[in-house]
Coordinates of C-alpha atoms in Angstrom, one line a residue:
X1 CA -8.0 9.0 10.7
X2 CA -9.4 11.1 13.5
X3 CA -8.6 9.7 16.8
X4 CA -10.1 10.0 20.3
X5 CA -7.9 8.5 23.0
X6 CA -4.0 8.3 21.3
X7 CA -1.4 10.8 23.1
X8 CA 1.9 11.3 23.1
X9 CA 3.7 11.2 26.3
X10 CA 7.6 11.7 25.7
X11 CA 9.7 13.1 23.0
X12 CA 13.4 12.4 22.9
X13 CA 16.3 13.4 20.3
X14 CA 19.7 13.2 20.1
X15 CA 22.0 15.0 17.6
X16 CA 25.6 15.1 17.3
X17 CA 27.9 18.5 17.0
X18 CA 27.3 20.2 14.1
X19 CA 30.3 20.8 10.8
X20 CA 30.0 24.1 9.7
X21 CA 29.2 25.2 6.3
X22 CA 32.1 27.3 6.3
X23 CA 33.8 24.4 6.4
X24 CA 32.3 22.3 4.2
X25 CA 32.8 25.1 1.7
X26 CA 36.6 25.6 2.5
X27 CA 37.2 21.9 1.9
X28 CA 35.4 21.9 -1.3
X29 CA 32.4 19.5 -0.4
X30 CA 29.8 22.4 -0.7
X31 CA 29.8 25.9 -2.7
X32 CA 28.2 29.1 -1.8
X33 CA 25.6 29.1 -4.6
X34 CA 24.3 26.4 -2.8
X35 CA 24.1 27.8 0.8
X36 CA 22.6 30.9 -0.8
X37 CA 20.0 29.2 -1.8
X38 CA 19.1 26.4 1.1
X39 CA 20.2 28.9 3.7
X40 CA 22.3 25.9 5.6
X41 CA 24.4 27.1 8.5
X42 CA 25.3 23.6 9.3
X43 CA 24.9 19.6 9.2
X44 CA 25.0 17.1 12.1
X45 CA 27.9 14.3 11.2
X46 CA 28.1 11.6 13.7
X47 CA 31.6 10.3 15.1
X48 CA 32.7 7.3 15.1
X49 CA 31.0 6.3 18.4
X50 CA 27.9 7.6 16.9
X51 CA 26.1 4.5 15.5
X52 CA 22.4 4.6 13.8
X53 CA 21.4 2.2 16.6
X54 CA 23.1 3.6 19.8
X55 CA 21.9 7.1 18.6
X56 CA 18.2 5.5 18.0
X57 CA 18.5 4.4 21.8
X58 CA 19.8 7.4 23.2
X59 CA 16.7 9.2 21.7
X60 CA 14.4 6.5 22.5
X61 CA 15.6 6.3 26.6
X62 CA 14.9 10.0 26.5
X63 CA 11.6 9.5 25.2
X64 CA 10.6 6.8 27.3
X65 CA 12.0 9.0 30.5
X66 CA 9.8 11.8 29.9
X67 CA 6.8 9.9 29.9
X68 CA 7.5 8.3 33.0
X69 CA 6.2 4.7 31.9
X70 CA 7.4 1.1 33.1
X71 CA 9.2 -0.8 30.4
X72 CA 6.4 -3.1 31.2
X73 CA 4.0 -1.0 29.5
X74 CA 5.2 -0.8 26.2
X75 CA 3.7 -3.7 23.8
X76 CA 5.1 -1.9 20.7
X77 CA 8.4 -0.4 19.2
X78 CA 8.8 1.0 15.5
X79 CA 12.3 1.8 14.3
X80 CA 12.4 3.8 11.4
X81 CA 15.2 4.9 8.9
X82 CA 16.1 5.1 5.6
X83 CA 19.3 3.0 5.4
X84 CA 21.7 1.3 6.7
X85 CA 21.5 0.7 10.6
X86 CA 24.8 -0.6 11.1
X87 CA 25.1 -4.6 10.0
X88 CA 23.9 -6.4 7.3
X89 CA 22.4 -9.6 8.4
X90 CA 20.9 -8.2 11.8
X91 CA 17.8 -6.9 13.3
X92 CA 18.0 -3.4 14.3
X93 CA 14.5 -3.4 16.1
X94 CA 15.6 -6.0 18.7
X95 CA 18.6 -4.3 19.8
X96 CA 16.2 -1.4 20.6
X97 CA 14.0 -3.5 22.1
X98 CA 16.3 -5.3 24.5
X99 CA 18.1 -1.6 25.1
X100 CA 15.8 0.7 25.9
X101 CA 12.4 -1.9 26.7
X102 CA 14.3 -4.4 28.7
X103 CA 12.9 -7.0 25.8
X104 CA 9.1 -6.1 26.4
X105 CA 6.5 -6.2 23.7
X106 CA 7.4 -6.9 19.8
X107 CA 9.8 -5.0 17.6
X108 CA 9.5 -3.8 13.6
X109 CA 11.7 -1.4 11.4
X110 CA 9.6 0.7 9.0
X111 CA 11.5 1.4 5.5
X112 CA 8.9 4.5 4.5
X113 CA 12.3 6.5 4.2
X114 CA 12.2 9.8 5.3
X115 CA 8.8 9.5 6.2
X116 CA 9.4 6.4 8.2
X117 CA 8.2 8.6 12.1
X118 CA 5.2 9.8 11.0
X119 CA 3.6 7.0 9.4
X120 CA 4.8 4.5 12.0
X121 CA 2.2 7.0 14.5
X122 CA -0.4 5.2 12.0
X123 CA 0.9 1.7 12.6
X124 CA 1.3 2.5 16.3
X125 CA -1.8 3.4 16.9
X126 CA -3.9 0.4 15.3
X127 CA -1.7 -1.9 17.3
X128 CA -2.7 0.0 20.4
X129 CA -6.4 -0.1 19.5
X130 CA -5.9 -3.7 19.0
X131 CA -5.7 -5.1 22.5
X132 CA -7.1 -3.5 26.4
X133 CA -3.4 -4.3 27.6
X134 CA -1.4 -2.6 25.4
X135 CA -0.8 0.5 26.7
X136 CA 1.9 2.4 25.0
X137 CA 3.8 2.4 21.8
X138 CA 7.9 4.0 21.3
X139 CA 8.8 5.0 17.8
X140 CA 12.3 5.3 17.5
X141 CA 14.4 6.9 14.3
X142 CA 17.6 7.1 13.4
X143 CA 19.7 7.7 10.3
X144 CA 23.4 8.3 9.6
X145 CA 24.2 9.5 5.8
X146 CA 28.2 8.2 6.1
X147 CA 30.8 8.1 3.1
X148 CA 31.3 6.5 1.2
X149 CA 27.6 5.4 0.0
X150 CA 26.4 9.1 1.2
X151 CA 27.6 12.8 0.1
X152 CA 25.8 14.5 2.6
X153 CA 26.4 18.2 1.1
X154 CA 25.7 17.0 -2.5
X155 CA 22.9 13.9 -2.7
X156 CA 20.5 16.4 -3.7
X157 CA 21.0 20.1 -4.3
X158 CA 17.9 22.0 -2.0
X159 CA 19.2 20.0 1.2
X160 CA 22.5 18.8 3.2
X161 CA 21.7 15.8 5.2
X162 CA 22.6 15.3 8.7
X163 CA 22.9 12.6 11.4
X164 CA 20.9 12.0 14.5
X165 CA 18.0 10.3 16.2
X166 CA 14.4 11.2 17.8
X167 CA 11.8 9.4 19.1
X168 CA 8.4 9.3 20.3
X169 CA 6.2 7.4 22.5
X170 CA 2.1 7.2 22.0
X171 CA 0.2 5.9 24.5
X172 CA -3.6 5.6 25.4
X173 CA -3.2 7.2 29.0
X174 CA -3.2 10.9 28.4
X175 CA 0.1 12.8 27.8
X176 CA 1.2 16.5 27.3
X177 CA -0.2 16.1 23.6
X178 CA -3.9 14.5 22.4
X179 CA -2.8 13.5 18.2
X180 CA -6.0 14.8 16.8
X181 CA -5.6 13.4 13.3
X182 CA -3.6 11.2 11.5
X183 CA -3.5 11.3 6.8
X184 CA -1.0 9.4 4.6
X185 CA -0.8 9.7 0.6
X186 CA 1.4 7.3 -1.5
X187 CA 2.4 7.9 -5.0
X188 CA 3.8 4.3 -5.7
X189 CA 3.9 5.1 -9.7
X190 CA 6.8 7.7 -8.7
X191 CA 9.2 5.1 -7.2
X192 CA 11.0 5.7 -10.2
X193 CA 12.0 8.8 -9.3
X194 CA 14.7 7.5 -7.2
X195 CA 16.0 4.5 -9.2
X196 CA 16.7 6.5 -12.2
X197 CA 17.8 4.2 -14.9
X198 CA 19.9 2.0 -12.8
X199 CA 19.7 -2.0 -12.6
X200 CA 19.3 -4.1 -9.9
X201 CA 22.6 -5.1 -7.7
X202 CA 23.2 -8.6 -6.1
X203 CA 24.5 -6.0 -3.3
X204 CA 25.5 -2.8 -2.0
X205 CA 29.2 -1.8 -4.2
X206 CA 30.0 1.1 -3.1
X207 CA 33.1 1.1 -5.2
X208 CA 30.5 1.1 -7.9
X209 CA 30.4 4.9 -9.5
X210 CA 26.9 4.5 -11.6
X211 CA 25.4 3.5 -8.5
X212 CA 27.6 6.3 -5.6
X213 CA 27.6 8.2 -3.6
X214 CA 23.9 8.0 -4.4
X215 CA 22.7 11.3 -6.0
X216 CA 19.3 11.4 -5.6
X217 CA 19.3 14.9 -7.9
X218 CA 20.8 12.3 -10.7
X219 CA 18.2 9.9 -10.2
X220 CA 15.1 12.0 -10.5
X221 CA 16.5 13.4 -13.4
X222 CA 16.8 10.2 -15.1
X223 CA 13.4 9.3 -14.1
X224 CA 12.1 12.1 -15.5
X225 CA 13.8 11.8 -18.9
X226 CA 12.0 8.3 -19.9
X227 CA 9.1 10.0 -20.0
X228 CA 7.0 11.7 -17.1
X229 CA 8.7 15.1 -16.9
X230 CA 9.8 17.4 -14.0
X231 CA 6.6 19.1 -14.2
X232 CA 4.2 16.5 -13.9
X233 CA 6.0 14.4 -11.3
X234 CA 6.3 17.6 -9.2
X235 CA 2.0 18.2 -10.2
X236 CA 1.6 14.8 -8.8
X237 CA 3.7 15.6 -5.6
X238 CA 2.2 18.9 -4.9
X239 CA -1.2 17.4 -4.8
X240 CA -0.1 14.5 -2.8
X241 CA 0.9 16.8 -0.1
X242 CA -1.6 19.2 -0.1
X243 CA -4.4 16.3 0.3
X244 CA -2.3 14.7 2.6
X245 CA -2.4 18.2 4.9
X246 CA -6.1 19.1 4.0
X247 CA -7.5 15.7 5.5
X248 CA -5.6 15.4 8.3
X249 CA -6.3 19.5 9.5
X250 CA -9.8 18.8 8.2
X251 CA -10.2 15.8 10.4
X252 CA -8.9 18.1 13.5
X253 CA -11.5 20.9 12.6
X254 CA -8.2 23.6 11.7
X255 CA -6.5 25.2 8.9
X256 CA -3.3 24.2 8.5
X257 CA -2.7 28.1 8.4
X258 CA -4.4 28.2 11.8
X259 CA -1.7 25.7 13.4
X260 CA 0.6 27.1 16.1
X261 CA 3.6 25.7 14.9
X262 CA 4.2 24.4 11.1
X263 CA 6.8 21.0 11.5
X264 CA 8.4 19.8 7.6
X265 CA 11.3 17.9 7.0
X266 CA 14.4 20.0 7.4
X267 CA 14.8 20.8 3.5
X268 CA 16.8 24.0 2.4
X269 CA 14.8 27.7 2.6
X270 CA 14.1 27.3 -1.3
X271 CA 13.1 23.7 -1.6
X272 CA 11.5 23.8 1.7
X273 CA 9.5 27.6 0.2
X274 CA 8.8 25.5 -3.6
X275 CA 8.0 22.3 -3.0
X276 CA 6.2 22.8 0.5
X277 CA 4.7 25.9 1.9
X278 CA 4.2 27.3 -1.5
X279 CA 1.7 24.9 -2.4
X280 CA -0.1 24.9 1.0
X281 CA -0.3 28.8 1.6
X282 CA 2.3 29.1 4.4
X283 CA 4.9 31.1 5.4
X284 CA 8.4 29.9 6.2
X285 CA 8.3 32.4 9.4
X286 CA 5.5 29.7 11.2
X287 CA 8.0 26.4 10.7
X288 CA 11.2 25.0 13.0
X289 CA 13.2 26.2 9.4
X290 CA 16.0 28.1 12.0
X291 CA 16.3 24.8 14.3
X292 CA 16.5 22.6 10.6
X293 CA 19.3 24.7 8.8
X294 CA 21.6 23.8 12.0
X295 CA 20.7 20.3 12.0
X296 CA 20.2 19.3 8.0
X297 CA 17.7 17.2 6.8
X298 CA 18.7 14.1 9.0
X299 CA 16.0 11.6 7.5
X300 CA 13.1 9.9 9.5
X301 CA 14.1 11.7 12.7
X302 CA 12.9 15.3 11.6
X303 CA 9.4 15.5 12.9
X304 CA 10.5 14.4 16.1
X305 CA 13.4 16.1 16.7
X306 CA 11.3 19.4 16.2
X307 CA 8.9 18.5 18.9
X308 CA 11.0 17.9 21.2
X309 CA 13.2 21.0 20.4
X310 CA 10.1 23.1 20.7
X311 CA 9.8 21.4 24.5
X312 CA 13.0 22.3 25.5
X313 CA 12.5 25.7 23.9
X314 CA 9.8 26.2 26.2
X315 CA 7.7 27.3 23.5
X316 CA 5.0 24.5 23.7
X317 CA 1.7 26.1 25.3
X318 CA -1.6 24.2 26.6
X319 CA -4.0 24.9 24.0
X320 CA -1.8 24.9 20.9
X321 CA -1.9 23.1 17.8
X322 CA 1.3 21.5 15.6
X323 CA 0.8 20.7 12.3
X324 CA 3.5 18.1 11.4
X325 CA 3.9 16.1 8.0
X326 CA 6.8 13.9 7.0
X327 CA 7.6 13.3 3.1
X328 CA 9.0 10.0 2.3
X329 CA 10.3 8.8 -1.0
X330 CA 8.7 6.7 -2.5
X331 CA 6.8 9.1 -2.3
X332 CA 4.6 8.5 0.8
X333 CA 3.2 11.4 2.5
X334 CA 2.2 11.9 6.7
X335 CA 0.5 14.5 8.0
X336 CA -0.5 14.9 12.0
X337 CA -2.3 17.3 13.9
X338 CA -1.3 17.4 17.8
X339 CA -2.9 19.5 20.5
X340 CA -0.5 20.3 23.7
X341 CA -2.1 19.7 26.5
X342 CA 0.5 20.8 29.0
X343 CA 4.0 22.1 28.8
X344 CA 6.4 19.2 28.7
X345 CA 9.1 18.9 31.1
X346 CA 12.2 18.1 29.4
X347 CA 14.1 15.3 31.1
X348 CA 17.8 16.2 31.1
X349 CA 20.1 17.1 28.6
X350 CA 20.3 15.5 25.6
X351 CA 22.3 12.4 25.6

């Protein structure tokens, strides 16, 4: 979708401190085959003050800050993650409503996993379109990958996952960034390919070793073992993404080799080199691949957290263009090309 009048005004993010690999590798959780190959320096793990929903609404207050909007004028919030957001039985999306809105406008979680960000810009936007008094949108996201349903250094060998939160907020009234274009893929038949062979539960056991810590690198494998094949489920991802890319640079009259900065979830240097910028062309030298291998792969949040590190940075010019795509299991695919219009002005530290 090519779009006219859709900007975003603010970018937050919060992470918390970072564990080492060192570490990780001195306890015995990771091993340095493994960093050889991903390149990981560290992982953000969250404390125990660090919620998925208080770190989703430090992000989001950021975000809303910077773009210097009334809580009046938000008709919209999207909360995405991949998990668990801190109770069962509870909405996730009001909290963050009532926290960082003051109540105003409606409230919805988006479960596109690590995807969720990007493709909530989609959703957002379409609501936005919908009604003259709707003037801005805030997409929150927040995961936290916590023992014992999560081994953060192990779930899947090309990437360590971290904790944090970012967030985003589009608007209709012009911001420091004009989204040019907006593609999404799905490829629903490869659901599979994080199920495995496992059954149904009643509910979450995480006493229950078939089932975790979820190993994602176990799933696919059993996925792939009733019958598709590494190969072709990796064929059919390849081509997902690079369609995904082509349309939405297409739509913005770019190559995505002509983008100023190249934004991709915060995989490992070799999974990040294979199963992205190999198939598009690119070179892991354009992407935010140094700012990643600090933070791990900290689900929905990735995108975002990269913009806004790229503000603080200073190293967003007028005139530039950021390619960004998210990758969701699933697999669902989200690929955005933004034009900076001005250099944003970062809005205190980081909470």
């Amino acid at each position: 979708m090519k779009y006219e009048d859709l900007y975003i005004s603010g970018v937050g993010s919060w992470y918390p401190k970072p564990v080492p690999v060192d570490k990780a590798i001195d306890a015995g959780w990771y091993d340095e085959g493994t960093r050889r190959r991903t390149g990981q320096l560290s992982a953000t793990v969250a404390g125990d003050d660090d919620s998925q929903p208080e770190m989703a609404a430090r992000a989001g207050t950021l975000a809303v800050r910077q773009a210097g909007l009334a809580q009046s004028d938000f008709g919209l919030l999207l909360h995405a993650t991949t998990g668990f957001c801190g109770l069962d039985g509870w909405n996730v999306g009001s909290y963050l409503q009532h926290e960082v809105l003051g109540g105003h406008g409606v409230a919805f979680e988006v479960r596109q996993q690590s995807n969720g960000g990007m493709a909530a810009i989609e959703l957002a936007a379409a609501y936005l379109a919908a009604g003259t008094d709707r003037t801005a949108a805030l997409i929150t996201a927040s995961d936290r990958f916590a023992e014992p349903v999560w081994d953060r250094w192990r779930a899947y060998t090309g990437l360590v996952l971290g904790d944090g939160a970012s967030a985003a907020v589009l608007s209709r009234q012009p911001g420091f960034a004009r989204v040019l274009s907006v593609a999404t893929e799905s490829r629903a038949e490869l659901e599979g390919a994080q199920r495995g062979d496992l059954p149904f539960r009643a509910n979450p056991d995480p006493s229950d070793a078939d089932a975790y810590p979820i190993s994602l690198i176990n799933r696919m494998k059993g996925f792939a073992s009733n019958g598709m094949g590494l190969s072709e489920i990796f064929r059919r991802m390849n081509a997902s993404l690079i369609k995904a890319v082509a349309v939405a640079t297409d739509e913005a009259g770019i190559r995505p080799s002509d983008a100023d900065h190249l934004i991709f979830p915060n995989f490992g240097r070799t999974m990040l080199q294979q199963e992205v910028l190999e198939p598009l062309g690119l070179d892991l030298d354009r992407t935010l691949w140094q700012w990643g291998r600090e933070i791990g792969h900290a689900g929905a949040t990735d995108q975002f957290g990269a913009l806004d590190h790229l503000g603080r940075e200073g190293l967003l010019e007028p005139g530039q263009r950021v390619l960004m795509t998210g990758i969701g299991l699933g697999f669902n695919w989200t690929s955005a090309v933004v034009e900076i219009l001005e250099r944003p002005t970062p809005v205190g530290p980081q909470l």
